[in-house]
Coordinates of C-alpha atoms in Angstrom, one line a residue:
Chain A
M1 CA 0.1 0.2 0.0
R2 CA 2.7 2.4 1.1
A3 CA 4.8 2.0 -2.0
R4 CA 1.7 2.3 -4.5
Y5 CA 0.1 5.5 -2.9
P6 CA 3.3 7.5 -1.4
D7 CA 1.3 10.6 -1.5
V8 CA -1.3 9.3 0.7
F9 CA 1.3 8.3 3.5
D10 CA 3.9 10.8 2.9
R11 CA 2.6 13.8 1.6
P12 CA 5.2 16.2 0.1
A13 CA 6.2 19.1 2.5
S14 CA 4.6 21.9 0.3
A15 CA 1.2 20.2 0.7
R16 CA 1.5 20.1 4.4
L17 CA 2.5 23.6 4.6
A18 CA -0.1 25.0 2.3
T19 CA -3.0 25.2 4.9
P20 CA -1.2 26.6 7.6
A21 CA 0.8 29.2 5.3
M22 CA -2.4 30.4 4.1
I23 CA -3.9 30.5 7.5
V24 CA -0.9 32.5 8.7
A25 CA -0.9 34.8 5.7
A26 CA -4.4 35.6 6.4
F27 CA -3.8 36.3 10.0
A28 CA -0.9 38.6 9.3
I29 CA -3.0 40.7 6.9
L30 CA -5.4 40.9 9.8
I31 CA -2.8 42.1 12.2
Y32 CA -1.6 44.5 9.6
G33 CA -5.2 45.9 9.1
L34 CA -5.7 46.0 12.6
V35 CA -2.4 48.3 13.2
D36 CA -3.4 50.6 10.0
L37 CA -6.8 51.3 11.1
D38 CA -5.7 52.5 14.5
F39 CA -6.9 49.5 16.6
S40 CA -5.1 50.3 19.8
P41 CA -6.0 48.2 22.8
S42 CA -6.5 51.0 24.8
R43 CA -8.9 52.7 22.6
F44 CA -10.6 49.5 22.3
F45 CA -11.3 48.8 25.6
A46 CA -12.2 52.2 26.6
G47 CA -14.8 52.0 23.6
L48 CA -16.1 48.7 25.4
S49 CA -16.9 50.1 28.6
Q50 CA -18.3 52.9 27.0
L51 CA -20.4 50.6 25.0
G52 CA -21.4 48.8 28.3
W53 CA -22.8 52.2 29.5
I54 CA -24.7 52.5 26.5
G55 CA -26.3 49.3 26.8
L56 CA -27.2 50.0 30.4
M57 CA -28.9 52.9 29.4
M58 CA -30.6 51.1 27.0
I59 CA -32.8 49.3 29.7
P60 CA -35.5 49.7 29.9
P61 CA -36.6 50.4 26.1
D62 CA -39.0 53.1 26.1
P63 CA -40.8 55.0 23.8
G64 CA -41.5 58.3 25.9
S65 CA -44.6 60.3 24.1
S66 CA -43.4 59.6 20.4
L67 CA -44.8 56.1 20.0
P68 CA -47.5 57.3 17.3
V69 CA -44.5 59.0 15.4
Y70 CA -42.7 55.8 15.6
L71 CA -45.5 53.9 14.3
K72 CA -46.1 56.0 11.5
A73 CA -42.4 55.9 10.5
L74 CA -42.5 52.3 10.6
G75 CA -45.4 52.0 8.4
E76 CA -43.6 54.4 6.4
T77 CA -40.6 51.7 6.0
L78 CA -43.1 48.8 5.1
S79 CA -44.4 51.1 2.6
I80 CA -41.1 52.1 1.0
A81 CA -40.0 48.4 0.9
L82 CA -43.2 47.0 -0.5
L83 CA -43.1 49.8 -3.4
G84 CA -39.9 50.0 -4.2
T85 CA -39.6 46.0 -4.6
T86 CA -42.8 45.9 -6.7
L87 CA -41.6 48.9 -8.9
A88 CA -38.1 47.1 -9.6
A89 CA -39.8 43.8 -10.3
I90 CA -42.2 45.4 -13.1
F91 CA -39.4 47.1 -14.8
A92 CA -36.8 44.2 -14.4
L93 CA -38.8 41.6 -16.0
P94 CA -38.6 43.0 -19.5
V95 CA -35.0 43.9 -19.1
S96 CA -34.1 40.3 -17.8
L97 CA -35.4 38.8 -21.1
L98 CA -32.9 41.0 -22.7
A99 CA -30.4 39.5 -20.4
A100 CA -31.0 35.7 -20.7
R101 CA -29.0 33.9 -23.2
N102 CA -31.9 31.9 -24.3
V103 CA -34.1 34.4 -25.5
V104 CA -31.6 37.0 -26.8
A105 CA -28.9 35.0 -28.7
S106 CA -26.7 37.8 -29.7
N107 CA -23.7 38.8 -27.6
I108 CA -23.8 42.1 -28.8
L109 CA -27.3 43.3 -27.2
R110 CA -26.6 41.1 -24.1
F111 CA -23.4 42.2 -23.0
P112 CA -24.1 46.0 -22.5
V113 CA -27.4 45.2 -20.8
R114 CA -25.9 42.9 -18.3
R115 CA -22.9 45.5 -17.5
V116 CA -25.4 48.0 -16.9
L117 CA -27.4 45.9 -14.5
D118 CA -24.0 44.8 -12.6
S119 CA -23.1 48.8 -12.5
I120 CA -26.5 49.7 -11.0
R121 CA -25.7 46.6 -8.3
G122 CA -22.2 47.8 -7.7
V123 CA -23.5 50.8 -6.1
D124 CA -25.3 50.7 -2.7
T125 CA -28.7 51.6 -1.9
L126 CA -27.6 54.2 0.4
I127 CA -25.7 55.9 -2.4
W128 CA -28.9 55.9 -4.6
A129 CA -30.9 57.2 -1.7
L130 CA -28.4 60.3 -1.7
V131 CA -28.9 60.5 -5.4
W132 CA -32.5 60.5 -5.4
I133 CA -32.7 62.9 -2.4
N134 CA -31.0 65.5 -4.6
V135 CA -33.9 64.8 -7.2
V136 CA -37.1 64.6 -5.4
G137 CA -35.9 66.0 -2.2
L138 CA -36.0 64.4 1.2
G139 CA -38.8 62.1 2.3
P140 CA -39.7 58.6 1.9
F141 CA -40.5 59.1 -1.8
A142 CA -36.5 59.2 -2.4
G143 CA -36.4 55.9 -0.6
V144 CA -38.9 54.3 -2.9
L145 CA -37.1 55.2 -6.0
A146 CA -33.6 54.4 -4.2
I147 CA -34.9 50.7 -3.5
A148 CA -36.6 50.5 -6.9
V149 CA -33.2 51.5 -8.7
A150 CA -31.0 49.3 -6.9
D151 CA -33.2 46.1 -6.7
F152 CA -33.6 46.5 -10.4
G153 CA -30.0 45.8 -10.6
A154 CA -30.3 42.6 -8.6
F155 CA -33.6 41.4 -10.2
G156 CA -32.3 41.8 -13.5
K157 CA -29.5 39.4 -12.7
L158 CA -31.7 37.2 -10.9
F159 CA -34.5 36.9 -13.1
S160 CA -32.5 36.2 -16.1
E161 CA -30.7 33.5 -14.4
A162 CA -34.3 31.7 -13.8
I163 CA -35.1 32.4 -17.7
E164 CA -31.9 30.7 -18.5
G165 CA -32.6 27.9 -16.3
A166 CA -36.2 27.4 -17.9
D167 CA -36.7 24.1 -19.8
Q168 CA -36.5 25.0 -23.4
K169 CA -39.0 22.1 -24.9
Q170 CA -41.9 24.3 -24.2
V171 CA -40.5 27.2 -26.2
E172 CA -39.9 24.7 -29.0
G173 CA -43.0 23.2 -28.8
I174 CA -44.9 26.6 -29.4
R175 CA -42.6 27.5 -32.2
A176 CA -43.2 24.3 -33.7
S177 CA -47.3 25.2 -33.6
G178 CA -46.4 28.6 -35.4
G179 CA -46.1 30.8 -32.5
S180 CA -44.1 34.1 -32.4
A181 CA -41.4 35.2 -30.5
L182 CA -43.7 37.2 -27.7
H183 CA -45.9 33.8 -27.8
E184 CA -42.9 31.6 -27.0
I185 CA -42.3 34.2 -24.0
R186 CA -45.9 34.4 -23.1
F187 CA -46.9 30.9 -23.1
G188 CA -43.6 28.9 -23.2
L189 CA -41.3 30.7 -20.4
L190 CA -43.1 33.0 -18.2
P191 CA -45.2 30.0 -16.8
Q192 CA -42.1 28.3 -15.7
V193 CA -40.3 31.1 -14.4
L194 CA -43.3 33.1 -12.7
P195 CA -43.4 31.1 -9.5
V196 CA -39.5 31.4 -9.3
I197 CA -39.7 35.1 -9.8
A198 CA -42.6 35.5 -7.3
G199 CA -40.2 33.5 -4.7
Q200 CA -37.6 35.9 -5.3
V201 CA -39.7 39.1 -5.2
L202 CA -41.2 38.1 -1.9
Y203 CA -37.8 37.0 -0.4
F204 CA -36.5 40.8 -1.6
I205 CA -39.4 42.3 0.0
E206 CA -38.2 40.9 3.2
S207 CA -34.8 41.7 2.9
N208 CA -35.8 45.3 1.8
T209 CA -37.9 45.8 5.2
R210 CA -34.2 45.9 6.5
S211 CA -32.6 47.8 3.7
A212 CA -35.6 50.4 4.0
T213 CA -34.7 50.5 7.9
I214 CA -31.6 52.3 7.1
I215 CA -32.0 54.7 4.1
G216 CA -33.9 56.9 6.7
I217 CA -30.0 57.5 8.0
V218 CA -29.4 59.7 4.9
G219 CA -32.6 61.4 5.0
A220 CA -34.5 59.1 2.7
G221 CA -37.6 58.6 5.3
G222 CA -38.8 55.6 7.3
I223 CA -37.8 54.6 10.7
G224 CA -34.2 54.8 10.3
L225 CA -34.5 58.7 10.3
Q226 CA -36.1 58.6 13.7
L227 CA -33.3 56.0 14.8
A228 CA -30.4 58.2 13.4
E229 CA -31.7 60.9 15.3
Q230 CA -32.1 59.4 18.7
I231 CA -28.9 58.1 18.4
R232 CA -27.3 61.3 17.7
V233 CA -29.2 62.9 20.8
L234 CA -28.2 60.1 22.9
E235 CA -31.7 58.9 23.7
W236 CA -30.6 55.3 24.2
Q237 CA -34.1 54.3 25.7
K238 CA -35.8 55.3 22.2
V239 CA -33.0 53.9 20.4
S240 CA -33.5 50.2 22.0
F241 CA -37.0 50.7 21.5
L242 CA -36.8 51.3 17.8
I243 CA -34.4 48.8 17.5
L244 CA -36.9 46.4 19.1
M245 CA -39.8 47.5 16.8
I246 CA -37.4 47.0 13.7
L247 CA -36.7 43.5 15.2
V248 CA -40.2 42.6 15.6
A249 CA -41.4 44.2 12.3
V250 CA -38.8 42.0 10.3
A251 CA -39.6 38.9 12.3
A252 CA -43.2 39.3 11.3
I253 CA -42.6 40.2 7.5
D254 CA -40.4 37.0 7.7
F255 CA -43.2 35.1 8.9
I256 CA -46.0 36.2 6.4
S257 CA -43.8 36.1 3.4
G258 CA -42.5 32.5 4.1
K259 CA -46.0 31.6 4.6
L260 CA -46.8 33.3 1.2
R261 CA -44.0 31.8 -0.5
F262 CA -45.0 28.3 0.4
A263 CA -48.7 29.0 -1.0
I264 CA -47.3 30.3 -4.3
I265 CA -44.6 27.8 -5.0
G266 CA -45.4 25.1 -3.0
R267 CA -43.3 23.5 0.1
R268 CA -41.1 21.3 -2.0
A269 CA -39.8 23.9 -4.3
V270 CA -38.5 26.4 -1.4
A271 CA -36.6 23.6 0.6
Chain B
M1 CA -47.3 4.3 -34.2
T2 CA -50.8 5.4 -33.8
V3 CA -52.4 5.7 -30.5
A4 CA -55.9 5.4 -30.2
V5 CA -57.7 8.0 -28.0
S6 CA -60.4 6.6 -25.9
I7 CA -63.5 8.9 -26.1
L8 CA -65.4 8.5 -22.7
P9 CA -69.2 8.3 -22.9
E10 CA -70.8 11.5 -22.8
Q11 CA -72.0 11.3 -19.1
Q12 CA -68.7 10.5 -17.8
L13 CA -67.2 13.4 -19.8
A14 CA -69.5 16.0 -18.7
V15 CA -68.8 15.1 -14.8
L16 CA -65.1 15.7 -15.6
N17 CA -65.6 18.7 -17.4
A18 CA -67.5 20.2 -15.0
A19 CA -65.1 19.2 -12.2
Y20 CA -62.4 20.9 -14.5
R21 CA -64.1 24.1 -15.1
Q22 CA -64.9 24.5 -11.3
A23 CA -61.0 24.2 -10.6
V24 CA -60.2 26.7 -13.1
A25 CA -62.8 29.0 -12.0
R26 CA -61.6 28.3 -8.5
R27 CA -57.7 29.2 -9.4
R28 CA -59.0 32.2 -11.4
W29 CA -61.3 33.6 -8.4
R30 CA -58.1 32.9 -6.0
L31 CA -55.8 34.7 -8.5
F32 CA -58.2 37.6 -8.9
L33 CA -58.7 38.0 -5.1
G34 CA -54.7 37.6 -4.6
T35 CA -54.2 40.5 -7.2
V36 CA -56.8 42.8 -5.7
V37 CA -55.2 42.4 -2.1
F38 CA -51.8 43.1 -3.6
A39 CA -53.4 46.2 -5.3
A40 CA -54.6 47.3 -2.2
A41 CA -51.4 46.9 -0.4
L42 CA -49.8 48.8 -3.1
L43 CA -52.0 51.7 -3.0
L44 CA -51.8 52.0 1.1
A45 CA -48.2 51.6 0.4
A46 CA -48.3 54.7 -1.9
V47 CA -50.0 56.8 0.7
G48 CA -47.8 55.7 3.3
A49 CA -44.6 56.6 1.4
E50 CA -46.0 59.8 0.0
V51 CA -45.5 59.0 -3.6
N52 CA -46.4 62.1 -5.5
L53 CA -46.2 61.3 -9.2
R54 CA -46.3 64.6 -10.2
T55 CA -43.0 65.3 -8.2
L56 CA -41.5 62.5 -10.2
F57 CA -42.3 63.6 -13.6
T58 CA -41.6 67.3 -12.6
Y59 CA -38.1 66.2 -11.3
F60 CA -37.4 63.2 -13.6
G61 CA -35.8 65.8 -15.8
N62 CA -33.6 66.4 -12.5
F63 CA -32.7 62.6 -12.3
V64 CA -31.4 62.7 -16.1
S65 CA -29.6 66.2 -15.8
Y66 CA -28.3 65.0 -12.4
F67 CA -26.4 62.3 -14.6
D68 CA -25.5 64.8 -17.1
R69 CA -24.0 67.1 -14.5
I70 CA -22.1 64.7 -12.6
L71 CA -20.5 63.7 -16.0
T72 CA -19.5 67.1 -17.0
L73 CA -16.4 69.0 -15.6
D74 CA -16.2 72.4 -14.1
S75 CA -15.2 73.7 -17.1
G76 CA -18.2 72.5 -19.2
Q77 CA -16.5 70.0 -20.8
R78 CA -17.5 66.3 -20.6
V79 CA -15.4 64.1 -18.1
W80 CA -14.0 61.7 -20.5
T81 CA -12.4 64.4 -22.6
D82 CA -9.9 65.3 -19.8
V83 CA -9.5 62.0 -17.6
G84 CA -6.6 63.6 -15.7
E85 CA -8.7 66.6 -14.3
W86 CA -11.7 64.2 -13.8
L87 CA -9.7 61.8 -11.6
W88 CA -7.7 64.4 -10.1
G89 CA -7.9 63.2 -6.6
W90 CA -7.1 59.4 -7.7
R91 CA -4.1 59.3 -4.9
K92 CA -6.5 60.2 -2.0
W93 CA -9.3 58.2 -3.2
L94 CA -7.3 55.1 -3.8
K95 CA -6.0 55.4 -0.4
M96 CA -9.4 55.8 1.0
L97 CA -10.4 52.7 -1.2
A98 CA -7.6 50.8 0.2
E99 CA -9.1 51.6 3.5
T100 CA -12.4 50.2 2.3
L101 CA -11.2 47.1 1.5
L102 CA -9.0 46.8 4.6
I103 CA -12.0 47.3 6.9
S104 CA -14.3 44.7 4.8
Y105 CA -11.2 42.4 5.2
V106 CA -10.7 42.6 8.8
G107 CA -14.4 42.7 9.6
T108 CA -15.2 39.7 7.5
L109 CA -12.2 37.8 8.7
I110 CA -13.2 38.5 12.5
G111 CA -16.5 38.0 11.8
A112 CA -16.2 34.5 10.1
T113 CA -13.7 33.6 13.1
F114 CA -16.7 34.3 15.7
A115 CA -19.4 32.4 13.4
F116 CA -16.5 29.6 13.1
V117 CA -16.5 29.4 17.0
L118 CA -20.1 29.9 17.5
N119 CA -22.0 28.0 14.6
F120 CA -21.3 24.6 16.3
F121 CA -23.4 25.5 19.2
A122 CA -26.3 26.6 16.7
A123 CA -26.4 23.6 14.6
E124 CA -29.0 21.4 15.6
N125 CA -27.0 18.2 15.3
T126 CA -23.9 19.2 17.2
S127 CA -25.0 21.6 19.8
P128 CA -24.1 20.1 23.2
A129 CA -27.4 21.6 24.8
P130 CA -30.7 23.0 23.9
W131 CA -30.5 26.1 25.8
L132 CA -27.3 26.8 24.5
R133 CA -28.5 26.5 20.9
F134 CA -31.5 28.6 21.9
V135 CA -29.4 31.3 23.0
V136 CA -26.6 31.2 20.3
R137 CA -29.5 31.3 17.8
R138 CA -31.2 34.4 18.9
L139 CA -27.8 36.3 19.6
L140 CA -26.9 35.4 15.8
E141 CA -30.5 36.5 14.6
F142 CA -30.0 39.9 16.6
A143 CA -26.5 40.4 15.0
R144 CA -27.6 39.9 11.5
T145 CA -31.1 41.5 11.5
V146 CA -29.8 45.0 13.1
P147 CA -28.3 46.7 10.3
G148 CA -24.7 47.2 10.0
I149 CA -24.8 50.7 9.7
V150 CA -27.0 51.1 12.8
F151 CA -24.3 49.1 14.6
A152 CA -21.9 51.7 13.0
L153 CA -24.0 54.5 14.1
V154 CA -23.6 53.3 17.6
F155 CA -19.9 52.2 17.6
V156 CA -19.1 55.9 16.1
I157 CA -20.3 57.2 19.6
A158 CA -18.7 54.4 21.5
F159 CA -15.4 54.3 19.7
G160 CA -15.1 57.7 18.3
L161 CA -15.0 58.3 14.4
G162 CA -12.8 56.4 12.5
P163 CA -12.6 52.9 10.7
M164 CA -12.7 51.1 14.0
A165 CA -16.1 51.5 14.3
G166 CA -16.8 50.4 10.7
V167 CA -14.4 47.1 11.3
L168 CA -16.7 46.3 14.4
A169 CA -19.7 47.0 12.8
I170 CA -19.0 44.8 9.8
A171 CA -17.5 42.1 12.0
I172 CA -20.8 41.8 14.0
H173 CA -23.0 42.0 11.1
S174 CA -21.0 39.2 9.6
T175 CA -21.1 37.2 12.7
G176 CA -24.6 36.9 12.3
A177 CA -25.1 36.2 8.8
L178 CA -22.3 33.5 8.6
G179 CA -23.3 31.9 11.7
K180 CA -26.6 31.1 10.1
L181 CA -25.1 29.9 6.9
F182 CA -22.0 27.8 8.7
S183 CA -24.6 26.2 11.1
E184 CA -26.8 25.2 7.9
I185 CA -23.6 23.3 6.5
V186 CA -22.9 21.6 9.8
E187 CA -26.6 20.6 9.8
N188 CA -26.1 18.9 6.4
A189 CA -22.7 17.3 7.2
D190 CA -22.7 13.5 7.5
M191 CA -23.0 12.4 11.4
K192 CA -21.2 8.9 10.8
P193 CA -17.8 10.3 11.1
V194 CA -18.8 11.9 14.6
E195 CA -20.3 8.6 15.9
G196 CA -16.8 7.0 14.9
I197 CA -14.9 9.5 17.0
R198 CA -17.3 9.4 19.7
S199 CA -17.2 5.8 19.9
T200 CA -13.5 6.2 20.7
G201 CA -14.0 8.1 23.5
A202 CA -13.0 11.4 22.4
S203 CA -14.5 14.7 23.7
W204 CA -17.1 17.0 21.8
L205 CA -14.2 19.3 21.1
S206 CA -12.3 16.5 19.3
C207 CA -15.4 15.2 17.6
M208 CA -15.6 18.8 16.1
R209 CA -12.3 19.2 15.0
F210 CA -11.6 15.4 13.5
A211 CA -15.4 14.8 12.1
V212 CA -17.2 18.0 11.3
V213 CA -14.5 20.5 10.4
P214 CA -12.8 18.5 7.7
Q215 CA -16.2 18.3 5.9
V216 CA -17.3 21.9 6.3
T217 CA -14.2 24.0 5.5
A218 CA -14.6 24.3 1.9
G219 CA -18.3 25.3 2.4
Y220 CA -17.2 27.9 5.0
A221 CA -14.6 29.4 2.8
S222 CA -16.8 29.7 -0.1
Y223 CA -19.7 31.6 2.1
A224 CA -16.8 33.7 3.7
L225 CA -15.8 34.7 0.4
L226 CA -19.3 35.5 -0.5
R227 CA -19.5 37.8 2.6
F228 CA -16.4 39.5 1.7
E229 CA -17.8 40.5 -1.6
I230 CA -20.8 41.9 0.1
N231 CA -18.8 43.5 3.0
V232 CA -16.9 45.7 0.1
R233 CA -20.3 47.2 -0.7
E234 CA -21.5 47.7 2.7
A235 CA -18.1 49.3 3.7
S236 CA -18.0 51.7 0.9
V237 CA -21.2 53.5 2.7
M238 CA -19.7 53.2 6.3
G239 CA -18.0 56.7 5.7
F240 CA -21.9 58.0 5.6
V241 CA -22.1 58.0 9.4
G242 CA -18.2 58.4 10.0
A243 CA -16.9 55.1 10.0
G244 CA -14.1 55.3 7.7
G245 CA -13.4 54.3 4.1
I246 CA -14.5 55.7 0.6
G247 CA -17.8 56.6 1.8
Q248 CA -16.7 59.7 3.7
E249 CA -15.4 61.3 0.2
L250 CA -18.2 60.1 -1.6
V251 CA -20.9 61.9 1.2
V252 CA -18.8 65.1 1.0
A253 CA -18.7 65.1 -2.7
I254 CA -22.6 64.7 -3.1
R255 CA -23.7 67.1 -0.3
K256 CA -21.3 70.0 -1.6
F257 CA -22.3 69.1 -5.2
Y258 CA -18.7 68.6 -6.7
Y259 CA -20.7 67.0 -9.5
S260 CA -17.6 65.6 -11.5
D261 CA -15.8 64.2 -8.2
V262 CA -19.1 62.2 -7.5
S263 CA -19.0 60.2 -10.7
A264 CA -15.1 59.7 -10.4
I265 CA -15.6 58.2 -6.7
L266 CA -18.6 56.2 -8.2
L267 CA -16.5 54.8 -11.0
T268 CA -13.8 53.8 -8.7
I269 CA -16.2 52.0 -6.5
I270 CA -18.2 50.2 -9.3
V271 CA -14.3 49.2 -10.6
T272 CA -13.5 47.9 -7.4
V273 CA -16.7 46.1 -6.9
F274 CA -16.2 44.4 -10.2
V275 CA -12.7 43.3 -9.7
I276 CA -13.6 42.0 -6.2
D277 CA -16.7 39.9 -7.5
I278 CA -14.5 38.5 -10.4
T279 CA -11.5 37.5 -8.2
T280 CA -13.7 35.8 -5.5
G281 CA -15.4 34.3 -8.4
W282 CA -12.2 32.9 -9.9
L283 CA -10.9 31.9 -6.3
R284 CA -14.0 30.3 -5.4
G285 CA -13.7 28.3 -8.3
R286 CA -10.3 27.3 -8.3
L287 CA -10.3 26.6 -4.7
F288 CA -13.4 24.2 -4.4
G289 CA -13.8 23.3 -8.0
K290 CA -17.4 23.5 -9.7
E291 CA -19.3 21.1 -7.5
A292 CA -18.6 22.9 -4.4
R293 CA -20.1 25.9 -5.4
A294 CA -23.7 24.3 -6.2

């Protein structure tokens, strides 16, 4: 055995050293980074004790007298997420057809569409929010548009992948019976991909509730605005209450959209 | 080959037809109801988000002209006619970009390390005690549900302005996200090696070390790389709240209307994100082969 499989018994030193070397290298960069980014232990521990105080001051969570304001802000956040995601999905569907290999065969058309989608996705939602604030002014409307644009990039990619994964047999069948290109898409592709797309949209509404909570930090409406304000004026009890509200809202949306997803695409497809 | 289609007698057919029509009608009715509910929710949301189509149409020109403006230099020329002038601050920006990358790297690695330690307690098949699993899971859930930038806001107050707050925020968020993904990998791992090692009288720690870890490291590394990609994007906005990186430059440029700077910084961010996406994709492919990615 030993003679026949020498590699198994005596691995060359290079193979044995590769993993530890990589780990050492990874942590060497980490140490360098910590030094370069001013991580002095004294500062760290001073900050930790400060953080401990903040934590203590957060208890008990208390909205004071502004509970109605917060509830309204939370409603605003949910509205932003729902509207933004829906808008993005509506606009992304036709574009994703252009980006799918099995619909648009020519590389020349597909390549720029994909790169545009990539560029949109490379820019964070918060940056889009800042841009839209310049256009339509402060407020939740800018948030809706920011989420719509940012998700447009993500949906375009996801939808086109779903379309590329679809079975071509149905499309061929429709072509064989004399259907036009639009018929092929409408009756061959869409019935296959719609459930997948619906699942993804629901998932994004869920994750956008999270993004929508933060775009308020730059002034695009919703509960993030309240949160950033209360953090800046050091009202820690209100901060913890707001964080709790966000947690509860996200959990509720998770639960509801999970149920809906099961209803739309069936239990098996999700798992 | 011809196949004879058997035609059912009229009576039997009528029953089946009726059942079919009823089923279709029920489906249509449900679809209609769903659409109505959804439309109502959208309408409600439009009111809640103060959507004003008139504002949109009045200002849509602004959106287009905004891009026009950020692509114009102070001298009135297009940016690409004078690249040197457009990217005048590239030394500073590259430095900030490097800081952004370092923030996300350090944050991801710290987060991945914590997630690595915690995920064995969170996974159903390896957790030593149910109460421990419950506690760790809630902890991870908290860490990933609170947005990273909120942590950054709080940390800026506790640790002072600068990249430290950004790193810690990203580390905590990554711990939460990776901890969940890691524990899902562990739950899918084969338990036979664990039984084998436990039968030799080994402790819980050695069971994890010798039976679970060798099975899951490839998946861990793959997810950690993916997280790094996401964190680069996240770190690019940490500067908005004063937590270091290129975001600081960007927010200043946007707020002070230095139009051509906005497009230049955006360009550097987009290019960096591209490069990172491609590199990590290539690295994942090389490290784990095609099948490990699926």
